[in-house]
Amino acid sequence: MVLRPVKGQFACQGCKGTARRGPVTAEAPDPLPPEAELALAWSGPMVRAPLSMALQLDRRLARIVGRTHEPMLGQMRLAWWRDALGKPVGERPRGDAVLDGIGLHWLGREAFLTQMVDGWEVLVTAQSLGATEAAAFGTGRGAFFAGLGDNPAGGVLGPRLAAAGRRWALADAAAGVSDPEECAVLTKAGLAVAAPAGRIPRALGGLAVLEALAARALARGGRPLMEGRGASLAALRAAIFRV
């Protein structure tokens, strides 16, 4: 995510042109950042496509928030995705690479992606970014981690993955804002996330990689996830040990 706050809102670095009222028909997926590509490489074959689609949706939502100057318009654009995800696959608009991919790889688990939409909406509607808003954003944005588990509705793995998702969501956001105060709020919220004990399954090793890079970035004060020579080593350790 490459967002910078502008007068209480967020602007996407590198996003050009005017904002649209909905996603562009037949829009291709965006390039993913290096840490995301690394996570995909360490994910099992059955996880790779769903994780890629979730990360692509996250970038779409970040773009909407980054281009929003009027909260109501931002909410309308986010509502488009919420409504689309709530419809049966056969009733959704066709031709958008991300939405079509979600229909293939997230069938029956769309509620986790809807929570992501809700998380991003926090940044559109919040008057200021405080601890409550940061926590709500992290919980919603990172909810899809739990949705990638074999039993998202229960067991001990769900809370473990949910905590990893919150940590990643907040660390990535902290690295993307230019306001030091907002970076501090997001970093503090991320450091406050307590991950339950437990090992992440090998197939979900990519999530362990993202969590480890997030934890490192938070400990460094909200720095970019892949910054520094130690990032690759942290990712490798996480992929092997997954704790």
PDB file of N, CA and C in Angstrom, residues 148-191:
ATOM      1  N   LEU A 148      -8.517 -17.823   4.767  1.00  0.00           N
ATOM      2  CA  LEU A 148      -7.697 -18.753   3.997  1.00  0.00           C
ATOM      3  C   LEU A 148      -7.463 -20.073   4.724  1.00  0.00           C
ATOM      4  N   GLY A 149      -7.870 -20.158   5.987  1.00  0.00           N
ATOM      5  CA  GLY A 149      -7.711 -21.401   6.738  1.00  0.00           C
ATOM      6  C   GLY A 149      -8.697 -22.466   6.296  1.00  0.00           C
ATOM      7  N   ASP A 150      -8.404 -23.718   6.647  1.00  0.00           N
ATOM      8  CA  ASP A 150      -9.282 -24.823   6.269  1.00  0.00           C
ATOM      9  C   ASP A 150     -10.625 -24.756   6.978  1.00  0.00           C
ATOM     10  N   ASN A 151     -10.631 -24.214   8.200  1.00  0.00           N
ATOM     11  CA  ASN A 151     -11.864 -24.130   8.983  1.00  0.00           C
ATOM     12  C   ASN A 151     -11.993 -22.710   9.520  1.00  0.00           C
ATOM     13  N   PRO A 152     -12.358 -21.742   8.652  1.00  0.00           N
ATOM     14  CA  PRO A 152     -12.375 -20.337   9.062  1.00  0.00           C
ATOM     15  C   PRO A 152     -13.323 -20.043  10.213  1.00  0.00           C
ATOM     16  N   ALA A 153     -14.348 -20.891  10.376  1.00  0.00           N
ATOM     17  CA  ALA A 153     -15.380 -20.593  11.364  1.00  0.00           C
ATOM     18  C   ALA A 153     -15.013 -21.016  12.785  1.00  0.00           C
ATOM     19  N   GLY A 154     -13.973 -21.788  12.943  1.00  0.00           N
ATOM     20  CA  GLY A 154     -13.685 -22.261  14.294  1.00  0.00           C
ATOM     21  C   GLY A 154     -12.267 -22.762  14.447  1.00  0.00           C
ATOM     22  N   GLY A 155     -12.012 -23.415  15.596  1.00  0.00           N
ATOM     23  CA  GLY A 155     -10.690 -23.934  15.867  1.00  0.00           C
ATOM     24  C   GLY A 155      -9.748 -22.857  16.357  1.00  0.00           C
ATOM     25  N   VAL A 156      -8.530 -23.261  16.634  1.00  0.00           N
ATOM     26  CA  VAL A 156      -7.538 -22.318  17.146  1.00  0.00           C
ATOM     27  C   VAL A 156      -6.818 -21.583  16.024  1.00  0.00           C
ATOM     28  N   LEU A 157      -6.870 -22.113  14.812  1.00  0.00           N
ATOM     29  CA  LEU A 157      -6.140 -21.490  13.711  1.00  0.00           C
ATOM     30  C   LEU A 157      -6.763 -20.163  13.309  1.00  0.00           C
ATOM     31  N   GLY A 158      -8.094 -20.073  13.365  1.00  0.00           N
ATOM     32  CA  GLY A 158      -8.765 -18.841  12.962  1.00  0.00           C
ATOM     33  C   GLY A 158      -8.266 -17.614  13.709  1.00  0.00           C
ATOM     34  N   PRO A 159      -8.270 -17.624  15.054  1.00  0.00           N
ATOM     35  CA  PRO A 159      -7.753 -16.481  15.804  1.00  0.00           C
ATOM     36  C   PRO A 159      -6.270 -16.213  15.534  1.00  0.00           C
ATOM     37  N   ARG A 160      -5.502 -17.275  15.322  1.00  0.00           N
ATOM     38  CA  ARG A 160      -4.072 -17.105  15.038  1.00  0.00           C
ATOM     39  C   ARG A 160      -3.878 -16.348  13.722  1.00  0.00           C
ATOM     40  N   LEU A 161      -4.636 -16.736  12.699  1.00  0.00           N
ATOM     41  CA  LEU A 161      -4.525 -16.073  11.405  1.00  0.00           C
ATOM     42  C   LEU A 161      -5.103 -14.667  11.442  1.00  0.00           C
ATOM     43  N   ALA A 162      -6.185 -14.487  12.189  1.00  0.00           N
ATOM     44  CA  ALA A 162      -6.796 -13.159  12.294  1.00  0.00           C
ATOM     45  C   ALA A 162      -5.821 -12.160  12.909  1.00  0.00           C
ATOM     46  N   ALA A 163      -5.099 -12.596  13.929  1.00  0.00           N
ATOM     47  CA  ALA A 163      -4.115 -11.719  14.560  1.00  0.00           C
ATOM     48  C   ALA A 163      -2.988 -11.383  13.586  1.00  0.00           C
ATOM     49  N   ALA A 164      -2.551 -12.377  12.821  1.00  0.00           N
ATOM     50  CA  ALA A 164      -1.515 -12.130  11.821  1.00  0.00           C
ATOM     51  C   ALA A 164      -1.997 -11.120  10.788  1.00  0.00           C
ATOM     52  N   GLY A 165      -3.266 -11.248  10.402  1.00  0.00           N
ATOM     53  CA  GLY A 165      -3.822 -10.315   9.427  1.00  0.00           C
ATOM     54  C   GLY A 165      -3.884  -8.895   9.953  1.00  0.00           C
ATOM     55  N   ARG A 166      -4.271  -8.737  11.197  1.00  0.00           N
ATOM     56  CA  ARG A 166      -4.326  -7.395  11.794  1.00  0.00           C
ATOM     57  C   ARG A 166      -2.939  -6.773  11.834  1.00  0.00           C
ATOM     58  N   ARG A 167      -1.966  -7.565  12.213  1.00  0.00           N
ATOM     59  CA  ARG A 167      -0.596  -7.050  12.313  1.00  0.00           C
ATOM     60  C   ARG A 167      -0.083  -6.594  10.949  1.00  0.00           C
ATOM     61  N   TRP A 168      -0.333  -7.419   9.929  1.00  0.00           N
ATOM     62  CA  TRP A 168       0.098  -7.047   8.581  1.00  0.00           C
ATOM     63  C   TRP A 168      -0.626  -5.787   8.105  1.00  0.00           C
ATOM     64  N   ALA A 169      -1.936  -5.731   8.306  1.00  0.00           N
ATOM     65  CA  ALA A 169      -2.723  -4.585   7.822  1.00  0.00           C
ATOM     66  C   ALA A 169      -2.232  -3.281   8.431  1.00  0.00           C
ATOM     67  N   LEU A 170      -1.942  -3.294   9.700  1.00  0.00           N
ATOM     68  CA  LEU A 170      -1.522  -2.075  10.385  1.00  0.00           C
ATOM     69  C   LEU A 170      -0.083  -1.704  10.048  1.00  0.00           C
ATOM     70  N   ALA A 171       0.784  -2.701   9.950  1.00  0.00           N
ATOM     71  CA  ALA A 171       2.181  -2.411   9.607  1.00  0.00           C
ATOM     72  C   ALA A 171       2.285  -1.853   8.210  1.00  0.00           C
ATOM     73  N   ASP A 172       1.564  -2.424   7.277  1.00  0.00           N
ATOM     74  CA  ASP A 172       1.604  -1.949   5.902  1.00  0.00           C
ATOM     75  C   ASP A 172       1.058  -0.533   5.799  1.00  0.00           C
ATOM     76  N   ALA A 173       0.003  -0.245   6.548  1.00  0.00           N
ATOM     77  CA  ALA A 173      -0.563   1.102   6.545  1.00  0.00           C
ATOM     78  C   ALA A 173       0.398   2.098   7.185  1.00  0.00           C
ATOM     79  N   ALA A 174       1.013   1.702   8.287  1.00  0.00           N
ATOM     80  CA  ALA A 174       1.954   2.600   8.961  1.00  0.00           C
ATOM     81  C   ALA A 174       3.101   2.982   8.045  1.00  0.00           C
ATOM     82  N   ALA A 175       3.549   2.035   7.239  1.00  0.00           N
ATOM     83  CA  ALA A 175       4.652   2.309   6.323  1.00  0.00           C
ATOM     84  C   ALA A 175       4.234   3.207   5.163  1.00  0.00           C
ATOM     85  N   GLY A 176       2.923   3.336   4.948  1.00  0.00           N
ATOM     86  CA  GLY A 176       2.455   4.078   3.795  1.00  0.00           C
ATOM     87  C   GLY A 176       1.967   5.477   4.064  1.00  0.00           C
ATOM     88  N   VAL A 177       1.930   5.908   5.324  1.00  0.00           N
ATOM     89  CA  VAL A 177       1.459   7.261   5.614  1.00  0.00           C
ATOM     90  C   VAL A 177       2.649   8.178   5.875  1.00  0.00           C
ATOM     91  N   SER A 178       2.485   9.432   5.508  1.00  0.00           N
ATOM     92  CA  SER A 178       3.578  10.387   5.693  1.00  0.00           C
ATOM     93  C   SER A 178       3.441  11.198   6.969  1.00  0.00           C
ATOM     94  N   ASP A 179       2.256  11.216   7.555  1.00  0.00           N
ATOM     95  CA  ASP A 179       2.033  11.948   8.794  1.00  0.00           C
ATOM     96  C   ASP A 179       2.632  11.152   9.957  1.00  0.00           C
ATOM     97  N   PRO A 180       3.640  11.675  10.643  1.00  0.00           N
ATOM     98  CA  PRO A 180       4.278  10.932  11.733  1.00  0.00           C
ATOM     99  C   PRO A 180       3.312  10.529  12.847  1.00  0.00           C
ATOM    100  N   GLU A 181       2.326  11.387  13.123  1.00  0.00           N
ATOM    101  CA  GLU A 181       1.375  11.058  14.182  1.00  0.00           C
ATOM    102  C   GLU A 181       0.506   9.867  13.797  1.00  0.00           C
ATOM    103  N   GLU A 182       0.052   9.832  12.545  1.00  0.00           N
ATOM    104  CA  GLU A 182      -0.769   8.713  12.107  1.00  0.00           C
ATOM    105  C   GLU A 182       0.069   7.442  12.014  1.00  0.00           C
ATOM    106  N   CYS A 183       1.301   7.579  11.580  1.00  0.00           N
ATOM    107  CA  CYS A 183       2.201   6.424  11.565  1.00  0.00           C
ATOM    108  C   CYS A 183       2.366   5.861  12.972  1.00  0.00           C
ATOM    109  N   ALA A 184       2.505   6.750  13.955  1.00  0.00           N
ATOM    110  CA  ALA A 184       2.672   6.315  15.344  1.00  0.00           C
ATOM    111  C   ALA A 184       1.425   5.600  15.851  1.00  0.00           C
ATOM    112  N   VAL A 185       0.245   6.112  15.486  1.00  0.00           N
ATOM    113  CA  VAL A 185      -1.011   5.476  15.912  1.00  0.00           C
ATOM    114  C   VAL A 185      -1.120   4.076  15.329  1.00  0.00           C
ATOM    115  N   LEU A 186      -0.853   3.946  14.036  1.00  0.00           N
ATOM    116  CA  LEU A 186      -0.950   2.640  13.381  1.00  0.00           C
ATOM    117  C   LEU A 186       0.103   1.675  13.912  1.00  0.00           C
ATOM    118  N   THR A 187       1.299   2.185  14.133  1.00  0.00           N
ATOM    119  CA  THR A 187       2.366   1.336  14.666  1.00  0.00           C
ATOM    120  C   THR A 187       2.023   0.837  16.069  1.00  0.00           C
ATOM    121  N   LYS A 188       1.531   1.731  16.911  1.00  0.00           N
ATOM    122  CA  LYS A 188       1.165   1.329  18.270  1.00  0.00           C
ATOM    123  C   LYS A 188       0.063   0.282  18.250  1.00  0.00           C
ATOM    124  N   ALA A 189      -0.916   0.465  17.375  1.00  0.00           N
ATOM    125  CA  ALA A 189      -2.000  -0.511  17.268  1.00  0.00           C
ATOM    126  C   ALA A 189      -1.473  -1.861  16.800  1.00  0.00           C
ATOM    127  N   GLY A 190      -0.527  -1.838  15.867  1.00  0.00           N
ATOM    128  CA  GLY A 190       0.044  -3.083  15.388  1.00  0.00           C
ATOM    129  C   GLY A 190       0.862  -3.804  16.441  1.00  0.00           C
ATOM    130  N   LEU A 191       1.630  -3.038  17.202  1.00  0.00           N
ATOM    131  CA  LEU A 191       2.436  -3.642  18.276  1.00  0.00           C
ATOM    132  C   LEU A 191       1.567  -4.211  19.386  1.00  0.00           C
TER     133      LEU A 191
END
